Amino acid sequence: MNRRDLILQELGLLPKWVRREAAVSIRGDVATILEETASHDAEAFEPPVFEAGRDQRAPVAAEIAARAVDSDRAAQIARFDWTQLQNAVTGCTACALHATRKQTVFGVGAEQADWLFIGEGPGAEEDARGEPFVGQAGKLLDNMLAAIGLKRGHDVYIANIVKCRPPGNRQPEPVEATQCEPYLARQIQLLQPKLVIALGRTAAANLLRNDASIGSLRGRLHSLQGIPLIVTYHPAYLLRTLGDKAKAWEDLCFARETMQRLKGAQTAQS
């Protein structure tokens, strides 16, 4: 058994399989996104505009109110460097989550990382330690990274949609996600990653403004302000639903293939 299969066995991902038609679709999607990003000028990068996942039953007035962001505040955050941004997050009181947090969870990793993984929000252990994905879900994420040759802190950055723990580990409310949008947008602008991985439905809904299911979003490339984005399952979900680990492995392989193509295209242009 080779090294990769040993890793897969450790993750509980064997046996692995990839449908032929899915592979064909993936190759086509990669070619399309490479064409779209080939002309992307990093100097002209615009901060992504995020939108919280919507509850179709919510009144329109409440939805509009939840998404109201002070434009002056957002413009100020868009000019911050890393230190200013982290200080602003540490002292943030823009939504009710600040009242129940132990500390903010800014993000962790290389500040020039090619890979950006975005989850939903901090859990209890993350709230206590101030770092994303440090509990059991974090251990699984580290194993997932290792399976494709990555390591936390090395060309990888990890963040969340919201910087404070929602009570009881519930999903972030639209107003909470909206108030954190400028922080995440500035992180992405400073990072300028080559590839974004949305971990779970909440992250995907906020980043893509799309309430579709994970199943319908997986296996193809999306675009976040010109940056390729791939959707996969949240590690916490995989801990509860072992049967979907094989699908997560497919997503990781797709992500690795996409990154290789992106770097190959960049080399060809230089």
mmCIF file of N, CA and C in Angstrom, residues 108-237:
data_model
loop_
_atom_site.group_PDB
_atom_site.id
_atom_site.type_symbol
_atom_site.label_atom_id
_atom_site.label_comp_id
_atom_site.label_asym_id
_atom_site.label_seq_id
_atom_site.Cartn_x
_atom_site.Cartn_y
_atom_site.Cartn_z
ATOM 1 N N VAL A 108 -5.729 31.983 11.007
ATOM 2 C CA VAL A 108 -4.380 31.506 11.242
ATOM 3 C C VAL A 108 -3.772 31.025 9.932
ATOM 4 N N GLY A 109 -2.466 31.260 9.792
ATOM 5 C CA GLY A 109 -1.783 30.747 8.615
ATOM 6 C C GLY A 109 -0.824 31.726 8.005
ATOM 7 N N ALA A 110 -0.288 31.343 6.857
ATOM 8 C CA ALA A 110 0.660 32.177 6.127
ATOM 9 C C ALA A 110 -0.071 33.356 5.500
ATOM 10 N N GLU A 111 0.505 34.537 5.632
ATOM 11 C CA GLU A 111 -0.167 35.740 5.142
ATOM 12 C C GLU A 111 -0.005 35.943 3.642
ATOM 13 N N GLN A 112 0.709 35.054 2.977
ATOM 14 C CA GLN A 112 0.809 35.053 1.519
ATOM 15 C C GLN A 112 0.386 33.685 0.980
ATOM 16 N N ALA A 113 -0.564 33.046 1.645
ATOM 17 C CA ALA A 113 -0.942 31.672 1.308
ATOM 18 C C ALA A 113 -1.674 31.579 -0.027
ATOM 19 N N ASP A 114 -1.385 30.517 -0.763
ATOM 20 C CA ASP A 114 -2.117 30.235 -2.003
ATOM 21 C C ASP A 114 -3.479 29.609 -1.708
ATOM 22 N N TRP A 115 -3.584 28.883 -0.592
ATOM 23 C CA TRP A 115 -4.802 28.172 -0.218
ATOM 24 C C TRP A 115 -5.510 28.922 0.904
ATOM 25 N N LEU A 116 -6.806 29.136 0.740
ATOM 26 C CA LEU A 116 -7.624 29.738 1.804
ATOM 27 C C LEU A 116 -8.820 28.835 2.085
ATOM 28 N N PHE A 117 -8.907 28.338 3.314
ATOM 29 C CA PHE A 117 -10.026 27.505 3.759
ATOM 30 C C PHE A 117 -10.915 28.351 4.666
ATOM 31 N N ILE A 118 -12.202 28.388 4.377
ATOM 32 C CA ILE A 118 -13.136 29.220 5.137
ATOM 33 C C ILE A 118 -14.253 28.348 5.706
ATOM 34 N N GLY A 119 -14.389 28.380 7.022
ATOM 35 C CA GLY A 119 -15.453 27.648 7.691
ATOM 36 C C GLY A 119 -16.576 28.567 8.131
ATOM 37 N N GLU A 120 -17.385 28.073 9.028
ATOM 38 C CA GLU A 120 -18.604 28.777 9.459
ATOM 39 C C GLU A 120 -18.331 29.770 10.580
ATOM 40 N N GLY A 121 -17.818 29.271 11.691
ATOM 41 C CA GLY A 121 -17.563 30.121 12.853
ATOM 42 C C GLY A 121 -16.882 29.326 13.945
ATOM 43 N N PRO A 122 -16.337 29.994 14.951
ATOM 44 C CA PRO A 122 -15.635 29.292 16.024
ATOM 45 C C PRO A 122 -16.584 28.443 16.867
ATOM 46 N N GLY A 123 -16.043 27.342 17.375
ATOM 47 C CA GLY A 123 -16.747 26.538 18.357
ATOM 48 C C GLY A 123 -16.220 26.846 19.745
ATOM 49 N N ALA A 124 -16.576 26.012 20.713
ATOM 50 C CA ALA A 124 -16.193 26.279 22.096
ATOM 51 C C ALA A 124 -14.688 26.277 22.293
ATOM 52 N N GLU A 125 -14.001 25.285 21.728
ATOM 53 C CA GLU A 125 -12.552 25.208 21.913
ATOM 54 C C GLU A 125 -11.844 26.332 21.172
ATOM 55 N N GLU A 126 -12.351 26.679 19.988
ATOM 56 C CA GLU A 126 -11.777 27.794 19.241
ATOM 57 C C GLU A 126 -11.957 29.110 19.991
ATOM 58 N N ASP A 127 -13.126 29.270 20.599
ATOM 59 C CA ASP A 127 -13.414 30.465 21.395
ATOM 60 C C ASP A 127 -12.461 30.570 22.582
ATOM 61 N N ALA A 128 -12.118 29.443 23.160
ATOM 62 C CA ALA A 128 -11.223 29.432 24.318
ATOM 63 C C ALA A 128 -9.775 29.703 23.927
ATOM 64 N N ARG A 129 -9.377 29.222 22.751
ATOM 65 C CA ARG A 129 -7.966 29.308 22.357
ATOM 66 C C ARG A 129 -7.677 30.425 21.364
ATOM 67 N N GLY A 130 -8.712 30.949 20.709
ATOM 68 C CA GLY A 130 -8.512 32.041 19.773
ATOM 69 C C GLY A 130 -7.958 31.632 18.430
ATOM 70 N N GLU A 131 -8.111 30.360 18.064
ATOM 71 C CA GLU A 131 -7.612 29.861 16.778
ATOM 72 C C GLU A 131 -8.683 28.998 16.126
ATOM 73 N N PRO A 132 -8.884 29.115 14.811
ATOM 74 C CA PRO A 132 -9.923 28.317 14.159
ATOM 75 C C PRO A 132 -9.527 26.850 14.012
ATOM 76 N N PHE A 133 -10.519 25.990 14.092
ATOM 77 C CA PHE A 133 -10.353 24.558 13.832
ATOM 78 C C PHE A 133 -9.258 23.939 14.700
ATOM 79 N N VAL A 134 -9.473 23.939 16.005
ATOM 80 C CA VAL A 134 -8.509 23.325 16.914
ATOM 81 C C VAL A 134 -9.109 22.153 17.693
ATOM 82 N N GLY A 135 -10.399 21.899 17.562
ATOM 83 C CA GLY A 135 -11.023 20.765 18.228
ATOM 84 C C GLY A 135 -10.910 19.510 17.379
ATOM 85 N N GLN A 136 -11.845 18.593 17.552
ATOM 86 C CA GLN A 136 -11.837 17.357 16.766
ATOM 87 C C GLN A 136 -11.988 17.644 15.278
ATOM 88 N N ALA A 137 -12.831 18.619 14.948
ATOM 89 C CA ALA A 137 -12.977 18.990 13.539
ATOM 90 C C ALA A 137 -11.669 19.545 12.998
ATOM 91 N N GLY A 138 -10.936 20.263 13.842
ATOM 92 C CA GLY A 138 -9.647 20.792 13.431
ATOM 93 C C GLY A 138 -8.627 19.700 13.161
ATOM 94 N N LYS A 139 -8.644 18.660 13.986
ATOM 95 C CA LYS A 139 -7.736 17.539 13.763
ATOM 96 C C LYS A 139 -8.044 16.843 12.442
ATOM 97 N N LEU A 140 -9.333 16.709 12.148
ATOM 98 C CA LEU A 140 -9.699 16.098 10.872
ATOM 99 C C LEU A 140 -9.284 16.993 9.713
ATOM 100 N N LEU A 141 -9.466 18.314 9.862
ATOM 101 C CA LEU A 141 -9.036 19.226 8.802
ATOM 102 C C LEU A 141 -7.530 19.112 8.582
ATOM 103 N N ASP A 142 -6.750 19.019 9.646
ATOM 104 C CA ASP A 142 -5.303 18.861 9.498
ATOM 105 C C ASP A 142 -4.975 17.571 8.742
ATOM 106 N N ASN A 143 -5.710 16.496 9.019
ATOM 107 C CA ASN A 143 -5.504 15.241 8.297
ATOM 108 C C ASN A 143 -5.890 15.373 6.831
ATOM 109 N N MET A 144 -6.954 16.120 6.569
ATOM 110 C CA MET A 144 -7.372 16.353 5.187
ATOM 111 C C MET A 144 -6.304 17.140 4.432
ATOM 112 N N LEU A 145 -5.731 18.143 5.099
ATOM 113 C CA LEU A 145 -4.652 18.910 4.480
ATOM 114 C C LEU A 145 -3.462 18.012 4.179
ATOM 115 N N ALA A 146 -3.091 17.185 5.160
ATOM 116 C CA ALA A 146 -1.939 16.300 4.980
ATOM 117 C C ALA A 146 -2.152 15.333 3.825
ATOM 118 N N ALA A 147 -3.391 14.924 3.610
ATOM 119 C CA ALA A 147 -3.690 13.967 2.549
ATOM 120 C C ALA A 147 -3.385 14.520 1.166
ATOM 121 N N ILE A 148 -3.369 15.852 1.024
ATOM 122 C CA ILE A 148 -3.040 16.449 -0.278
ATOM 123 C C ILE A 148 -1.735 17.246 -0.200
ATOM 124 N N GLY A 149 -0.897 16.888 0.783
ATOM 125 C CA GLY A 149 0.427 17.463 0.861
ATOM 126 C C GLY A 149 0.506 18.849 1.456
ATOM 127 N N LEU A 150 -0.490 19.261 2.241
ATOM 128 C CA LEU A 150 -0.494 20.588 2.852
ATOM 129 C C LEU A 150 -0.343 20.483 4.365
ATOM 130 N N LYS A 151 -0.005 21.619 4.984
ATOM 131 C CA LYS A 151 0.148 21.662 6.435
ATOM 132 C C LYS A 151 -0.302 23.016 6.932
ATOM 133 N N ARG A 152 -1.031 23.019 8.024
ATOM 134 C CA ARG A 152 -1.482 24.266 8.637
ATOM 135 C C ARG A 152 -0.297 25.222 8.834
ATOM 136 N N GLY A 153 -0.477 26.456 8.381
ATOM 137 C CA GLY A 153 0.563 27.451 8.545
ATOM 138 C C GLY A 153 1.568 27.512 7.414
ATOM 139 N N HIS A 154 1.541 26.542 6.507
ATOM 140 C CA HIS A 154 2.474 26.501 5.381
ATOM 141 C C HIS A 154 1.692 26.619 4.077
ATOM 142 N N ASP A 155 1.644 27.814 3.516
ATOM 143 C CA ASP A 155 0.930 28.098 2.270
ATOM 144 C C ASP A 155 -0.576 27.857 2.410
ATOM 145 N N VAL A 156 -1.056 27.834 3.647
ATOM 146 C CA VAL A 156 -2.481 27.636 3.930
ATOM 147 C C VAL A 156 -2.922 28.690 4.934
ATOM 148 N N TYR A 157 -4.087 29.301 4.685
ATOM 149 C CA TYR A 157 -4.686 30.206 5.657
ATOM 150 C C TYR A 157 -6.081 29.683 5.968
ATOM 151 N N ILE A 158 -6.475 29.757 7.252
ATOM 152 C CA ILE A 158 -7.769 29.245 7.687
ATOM 153 C C ILE A 158 -8.532 30.360 8.394
ATOM 154 N N ALA A 159 -9.766 30.566 7.994
ATOM 155 C CA ALA A 159 -10.599 31.622 8.578
ATOM 156 C C ALA A 159 -12.039 31.134 8.665
ATOM 157 N N ASN A 160 -12.915 32.003 9.168
ATOM 158 C CA ASN A 160 -14.329 31.688 9.287
ATOM 159 C C ASN A 160 -15.179 32.850 8.789
ATOM 160 N N ILE A 161 -16.432 32.566 8.533
ATOM 161 C CA ILE A 161 -17.377 33.612 8.126
ATOM 162 C C ILE A 161 -17.539 34.639 9.241
ATOM 163 N N VAL A 162 -17.657 34.187 10.498
ATOM 164 C CA VAL A 162 -17.740 35.105 11.634
ATOM 165 C C VAL A 162 -16.556 34.870 12.559
ATOM 166 N N LYS A 163 -16.152 35.922 13.269
ATOM 167 C CA LYS A 163 -14.957 35.881 14.106
ATOM 168 C C LYS A 163 -15.252 35.561 15.567
ATOM 169 N N CYS A 164 -16.525 35.518 15.948
ATOM 170 C CA CYS A 164 -16.908 35.206 17.323
ATOM 171 C C CYS A 164 -17.810 33.981 17.340
ATOM 172 N N ARG A 165 -17.752 33.242 18.431
ATOM 173 C CA ARG A 165 -18.548 32.025 18.533
ATOM 174 C C ARG A 165 -20.030 32.341 18.717
ATOM 175 N N PRO A 166 -20.900 31.813 17.842
ATOM 176 C CA PRO A 166 -22.331 31.911 18.098
ATOM 177 C C PRO A 166 -22.704 31.012 19.277
ATOM 178 N N PRO A 167 -23.529 31.480 20.195
ATOM 179 C CA PRO A 167 -23.888 30.676 21.377
ATOM 180 C C PRO A 167 -24.437 29.309 20.992
ATOM 181 N N GLY A 168 -23.967 28.298 21.695
ATOM 182 C CA GLY A 168 -24.448 26.946 21.430
ATOM 183 C C GLY A 168 -23.998 26.382 20.105
ATOM 184 N N ASN A 169 -23.007 27.017 19.494
ATOM 185 C CA ASN A 169 -22.496 26.586 18.187
ATOM 186 C C ASN A 169 -23.568 26.612 17.096
ATOM 187 N N ARG A 170 -24.551 27.482 17.266
ATOM 188 C CA ARG A 170 -25.579 27.617 16.219
ATOM 189 C C ARG A 170 -24.971 28.286 14.989
ATOM 190 N N GLN A 171 -25.727 28.262 13.881
ATOM 191 C CA GLN A 171 -25.278 28.952 12.678
ATOM 192 C C GLN A 171 -25.299 30.461 12.906
ATOM 193 N N PRO A 172 -24.379 31.193 12.279
ATOM 194 C CA PRO A 172 -24.405 32.649 12.408
ATOM 195 C C PRO A 172 -25.687 33.232 11.815
ATOM 196 N N GLU A 173 -26.246 34.221 12.493
ATOM 197 C CA GLU A 173 -27.393 34.935 11.954
ATOM 198 C C GLU A 173 -26.935 35.854 10.818
ATOM 199 N N PRO A 174 -27.842 36.186 9.882
ATOM 200 C CA PRO A 174 -27.450 37.069 8.772
ATOM 201 C C PRO A 174 -26.795 38.366 9.217
ATOM 202 N N VAL A 175 -27.332 39.007 10.264
ATOM 203 C CA VAL A 175 -26.753 40.270 10.708
ATOM 204 C C VAL A 175 -25.342 40.068 11.247
ATOM 205 N N GLU A 176 -25.087 38.926 11.869
ATOM 206 C CA GLU A 176 -23.757 38.639 12.405
ATOM 207 C C GLU A 176 -22.748 38.419 11.278
ATOM 208 N N ALA A 177 -23.155 37.623 10.297
ATOM 209 C CA ALA A 177 -22.278 37.386 9.148
ATOM 210 C C ALA A 177 -22.011 38.672 8.384
ATOM 211 N N THR A 178 -23.033 39.503 8.266
ATOM 212 C CA THR A 178 -22.897 40.758 7.525
ATOM 213 C C THR A 178 -21.904 41.691 8.200
ATOM 214 N N GLN A 179 -21.952 41.778 9.523
ATOM 215 C CA GLN A 179 -21.036 42.669 10.236
ATOM 216 C C GLN A 179 -19.588 42.198 10.137
ATOM 217 N N CYS A 180 -19.378 40.905 9.905
ATOM 218 C CA CYS A 180 -18.025 40.377 9.757
ATOM 219 C C CYS A 180 -17.540 40.412 8.303
ATOM 220 N N GLU A 181 -18.423 40.678 7.368
ATOM 221 C CA GLU A 181 -18.045 40.662 5.946
ATOM 222 C C GLU A 181 -16.829 41.528 5.636
ATOM 223 N N PRO A 182 -16.774 42.772 6.115
ATOM 224 C CA PRO A 182 -15.614 43.606 5.755
ATOM 225 C C PRO A 182 -14.281 43.027 6.251
ATOM 226 N N TYR A 183 -14.301 42.354 7.403
ATOM 227 C CA TYR A 183 -13.069 41.755 7.911
ATOM 228 C C TYR A 183 -12.590 40.632 6.995
ATOM 229 N N LEU A 184 -13.493 39.742 6.644
ATOM 230 C CA LEU A 184 -13.124 38.626 5.777
ATOM 231 C C LEU A 184 -12.743 39.122 4.385
ATOM 232 N N ALA A 185 -13.461 40.120 3.896
ATOM 233 C CA ALA A 185 -13.136 40.688 2.587
ATOM 234 C C ALA A 185 -11.721 41.246 2.574
ATOM 235 N N ARG A 186 -11.331 41.929 3.648
ATOM 236 C CA ARG A 186 -9.984 42.499 3.707
ATOM 237 C C ARG A 186 -8.936 41.403 3.849
ATOM 238 N N GLN A 187 -9.234 40.363 4.608
ATOM 239 C CA GLN A 187 -8.301 39.242 4.698
ATOM 240 C C GLN A 187 -8.028 38.653 3.316
ATOM 241 N N ILE A 188 -9.080 38.466 2.552
ATOM 242 C CA ILE A 188 -8.916 37.895 1.215
ATOM 243 C C ILE A 188 -8.134 38.841 0.320
ATOM 244 N N GLN A 189 -8.405 40.127 0.443
ATOM 245 C CA GLN A 189 -7.681 41.102 -0.373
ATOM 246 C C GLN A 189 -6.191 41.107 -0.048
ATOM 247 N N LEU A 190 -5.864 41.006 1.243
ATOM 248 C CA LEU A 190 -4.469 40.972 1.650
ATOM 249 C C LEU A 190 -3.790 39.661 1.242
ATOM 250 N N LEU A 191 -4.509 38.563 1.366
ATOM 251 C CA LEU A 191 -3.956 37.252 1.012
ATOM 252 C C LEU A 191 -3.782 37.090 -0.494
ATOM 253 N N GLN A 192 -4.794 37.466 -1.255
ATOM 254 C CA GLN A 192 -4.868 37.195 -2.690
ATOM 255 C C GLN A 192 -4.559 35.712 -2.968
ATOM 256 N N PRO A 193 -5.344 34.808 -2.389
ATOM 257 C CA PRO A 193 -5.078 33.379 -2.572
ATOM 258 C C PRO A 193 -5.359 32.944 -4.012
ATOM 259 N N LYS A 194 -4.769 31.844 -4.384
ATOM 260 C CA LYS A 194 -5.045 31.284 -5.709
ATOM 261 C C LYS A 194 -6.344 30.476 -5.708
ATOM 262 N N LEU A 195 -6.687 29.895 -4.547
ATOM 263 C CA LEU A 195 -7.855 29.006 -4.474
ATOM 264 C C LEU A 195 -8.507 29.123 -3.098
ATOM 265 N N VAL A 196 -9.837 29.194 -3.094
ATOM 266 C CA VAL A 196 -10.620 29.245 -1.858
ATOM 267 C C VAL A 196 -11.402 27.947 -1.713
ATOM 268 N N ILE A 197 -11.390 27.366 -0.524
ATOM 269 C CA ILE A 197 -12.173 26.170 -0.222
ATOM 270 C C ILE A 197 -13.233 26.547 0.806
ATOM 271 N N ALA A 198 -14.496 26.465 0.431
ATOM 272 C CA ALA A 198 -15.602 26.740 1.352
ATOM 273 C C ALA A 198 -15.960 25.453 2.078
ATOM 274 N N LEU A 199 -15.838 25.466 3.402
ATOM 275 C CA LEU A 199 -16.087 24.285 4.217
ATOM 276 C C LEU A 199 -17.503 24.332 4.779
ATOM 277 N N GLY A 200 -18.408 23.635 4.132
ATOM 278 C CA GLY A 200 -19.767 23.542 4.636
ATOM 279 C C GLY A 200 -20.739 24.483 3.961
ATOM 280 N N ARG A 201 -22.035 24.208 4.191
ATOM 281 C CA ARG A 201 -23.103 24.934 3.505
ATOM 282 C C ARG A 201 -23.173 26.399 3.930
ATOM 283 N N THR A 202 -22.950 26.688 5.217
ATOM 284 C CA THR A 202 -23.041 28.073 5.674
ATOM 285 C C THR A 202 -21.965 28.936 5.023
ATOM 286 N N ALA A 203 -20.740 28.429 4.966
ATOM 287 C CA ALA A 203 -19.663 29.172 4.316
ATOM 288 C C ALA A 203 -19.971 29.360 2.842
ATOM 289 N N ALA A 204 -20.433 28.296 2.185
ATOM 290 C CA ALA A 204 -20.743 28.392 0.757
ATOM 291 C C ALA A 204 -21.869 29.382 0.505
ATOM 292 N N ALA A 205 -22.897 29.364 1.342
ATOM 293 C CA ALA A 205 -24.038 30.258 1.157
ATOM 294 C C ALA A 205 -23.626 31.714 1.270
ATOM 295 N N ASN A 206 -22.755 32.017 2.222
ATOM 296 C CA ASN A 206 -22.314 33.388 2.418
ATOM 297 C C ASN A 206 -21.359 33.845 1.323
ATOM 298 N N LEU A 207 -20.461 32.983 0.921
ATOM 299 C CA LEU A 207 -19.464 33.371 -0.073
ATOM 300 C C LEU A 207 -20.036 33.452 -1.480
ATOM 301 N N LEU A 208 -20.966 32.554 -1.803
ATOM 302 C CA LEU A 208 -21.502 32.486 -3.158
ATOM 303 C C LEU A 208 -22.872 33.130 -3.303
ATOM 304 N N ARG A 209 -23.457 33.605 -2.175
ATOM 305 C CA ARG A 209 -24.825 34.135 -2.195
ATOM 306 C C ARG A 209 -25.776 33.100 -2.800
ATOM 307 N N ASN A 210 -25.648 31.895 -2.336
ATOM 308 C CA ASN A 210 -26.378 30.785 -2.935
ATOM 309 C C ASN A 210 -26.800 29.828 -1.826
ATOM 310 N N ASP A 211 -28.098 29.580 -1.732
ATOM 311 C CA ASP A 211 -28.614 28.693 -0.694
ATOM 312 C C ASP A 211 -28.722 27.241 -1.151
ATOM 313 N N ALA A 212 -28.088 26.908 -2.264
ATOM 314 C CA ALA A 212 -28.175 25.552 -2.795
ATOM 315 C C ALA A 212 -27.514 24.556 -1.841
ATOM 316 N N SER A 213 -27.836 23.294 -2.019
ATOM 317 C CA SER A 213 -27.279 22.243 -1.171
ATOM 318 C C SER A 213 -25.813 22.009 -1.508
ATOM 319 N N ILE A 214 -25.092 21.419 -0.552
ATOM 320 C CA ILE A 214 -23.696 21.078 -0.796
ATOM 321 C C ILE A 214 -23.587 20.129 -1.985
ATOM 322 N N GLY A 215 -24.502 19.178 -2.050
ATOM 323 C CA GLY A 215 -24.459 18.200 -3.131
ATOM 324 C C GLY A 215 -24.506 18.829 -4.514
ATOM 325 N N SER A 216 -25.271 19.910 -4.645
ATOM 326 C CA SER A 216 -25.387 20.564 -5.952
ATOM 327 C C SER A 216 -24.228 21.518 -6.242
ATOM 328 N N LEU A 217 -23.472 21.889 -5.204
ATOM 329 C CA LEU A 217 -22.359 22.825 -5.390
ATOM 330 C C LEU A 217 -21.013 22.127 -5.525
ATOM 331 N N ARG A 218 -20.926 20.897 -5.071
ATOM 332 C CA ARG A 218 -19.675 20.154 -5.133
ATOM 333 C C ARG A 218 -19.315 19.789 -6.578
ATOM 334 N N GLY A 219 -18.031 19.472 -6.767
ATOM 335 C CA GLY A 219 -17.596 18.900 -8.031
ATOM 336 C C GLY A 219 -17.442 19.863 -9.179
ATOM 337 N N ARG A 220 -17.549 21.159 -8.920
ATOM 338 C CA ARG A 220 -17.345 22.139 -9.977
ATOM 339 C C ARG A 220 -16.756 23.407 -9.377
ATOM 340 N N LEU A 221 -16.153 24.201 -10.247
ATOM 341 C CA LEU A 221 -15.535 25.440 -9.794
ATOM 342 C C LEU A 221 -16.538 26.574 -9.789
ATOM 343 N N HIS A 222 -16.444 27.374 -8.744
ATOM 344 C CA HIS A 222 -17.201 28.613 -8.635
ATOM 345 C C HIS A 222 -16.186 29.751 -8.631
ATOM 346 N N SER A 223 -16.667 30.966 -8.691
ATOM 347 C CA SER A 223 -15.767 32.111 -8.722
ATOM 348 C C SER A 223 -16.163 33.112 -7.644
ATOM 349 N N LEU A 224 -15.178 33.556 -6.869
ATOM 350 C CA LEU A 224 -15.372 34.574 -5.851
ATOM 351 C C LEU A 224 -14.532 35.779 -6.236
ATOM 352 N N GLN A 225 -15.157 36.741 -6.920
ATOM 353 C CA GLN A 225 -14.439 37.921 -7.388
ATOM 354 C C GLN A 225 -13.176 37.539 -8.154
ATOM 355 N N GLY A 226 -13.316 36.575 -9.074
ATOM 356 C CA GLY A 226 -12.203 36.162 -9.911
ATOM 357 C C GLY A 226 -11.321 35.092 -9.322
ATOM 358 N N ILE A 227 -11.557 34.700 -8.067
ATOM 359 C CA ILE A 227 -10.768 33.646 -7.424
ATOM 360 C C ILE A 227 -11.543 32.335 -7.516
ATOM 361 N N PRO A 228 -10.924 31.269 -8.024
ATOM 362 C CA PRO A 228 -11.616 29.977 -8.063
ATOM 363 C C PRO A 228 -11.996 29.516 -6.661
ATOM 364 N N LEU A 229 -13.178 28.951 -6.530
ATOM 365 C CA LEU A 229 -13.677 28.494 -5.228
ATOM 366 C C LEU A 229 -14.279 27.107 -5.384
ATOM 367 N N ILE A 230 -13.948 26.228 -4.448
ATOM 368 C CA ILE A 230 -14.465 24.858 -4.421
ATOM 369 C C ILE A 230 -15.220 24.647 -3.113
ATOM 370 N N VAL A 231 -16.345 23.976 -3.195
ATOM 371 C CA VAL A 231 -17.184 23.701 -2.021
ATOM 372 C C VAL A 231 -17.015 22.249 -1.597
ATOM 373 N N THR A 232 -16.831 22.048 -0.303
ATOM 374 C CA THR A 232 -16.799 20.692 0.233
ATOM 375 C C THR A 232 -17.469 20.679 1.603
ATOM 376 N N TYR A 233 -17.489 19.521 2.224
ATOM 377 C CA TYR A 233 -18.162 19.371 3.515
ATOM 378 C C TYR A 233 -17.320 19.951 4.657
ATOM 379 N N HIS A 234 -17.998 20.430 5.675
ATOM 380 C CA HIS A 234 -17.325 20.903 6.878
ATOM 381 C C HIS A 234 -16.805 19.684 7.647
ATOM 382 N N PRO A 235 -15.583 19.755 8.188
ATOM 383 C CA PRO A 235 -15.056 18.609 8.945
ATOM 384 C C PRO A 235 -15.966 18.148 10.080
ATOM 385 N N ALA A 236 -16.654 19.074 10.752
ATOM 386 C CA ALA A 236 -17.560 18.672 11.834
ATOM 387 C C ALA A 236 -18.683 17.794 11.302
ATOM 388 N N TYR A 237 -19.162 18.095 10.098
ATOM 389 C CA TYR A 237 -20.194 17.263 9.469
ATOM 390 C C TYR A 237 -19.633 15.878 9.168
#
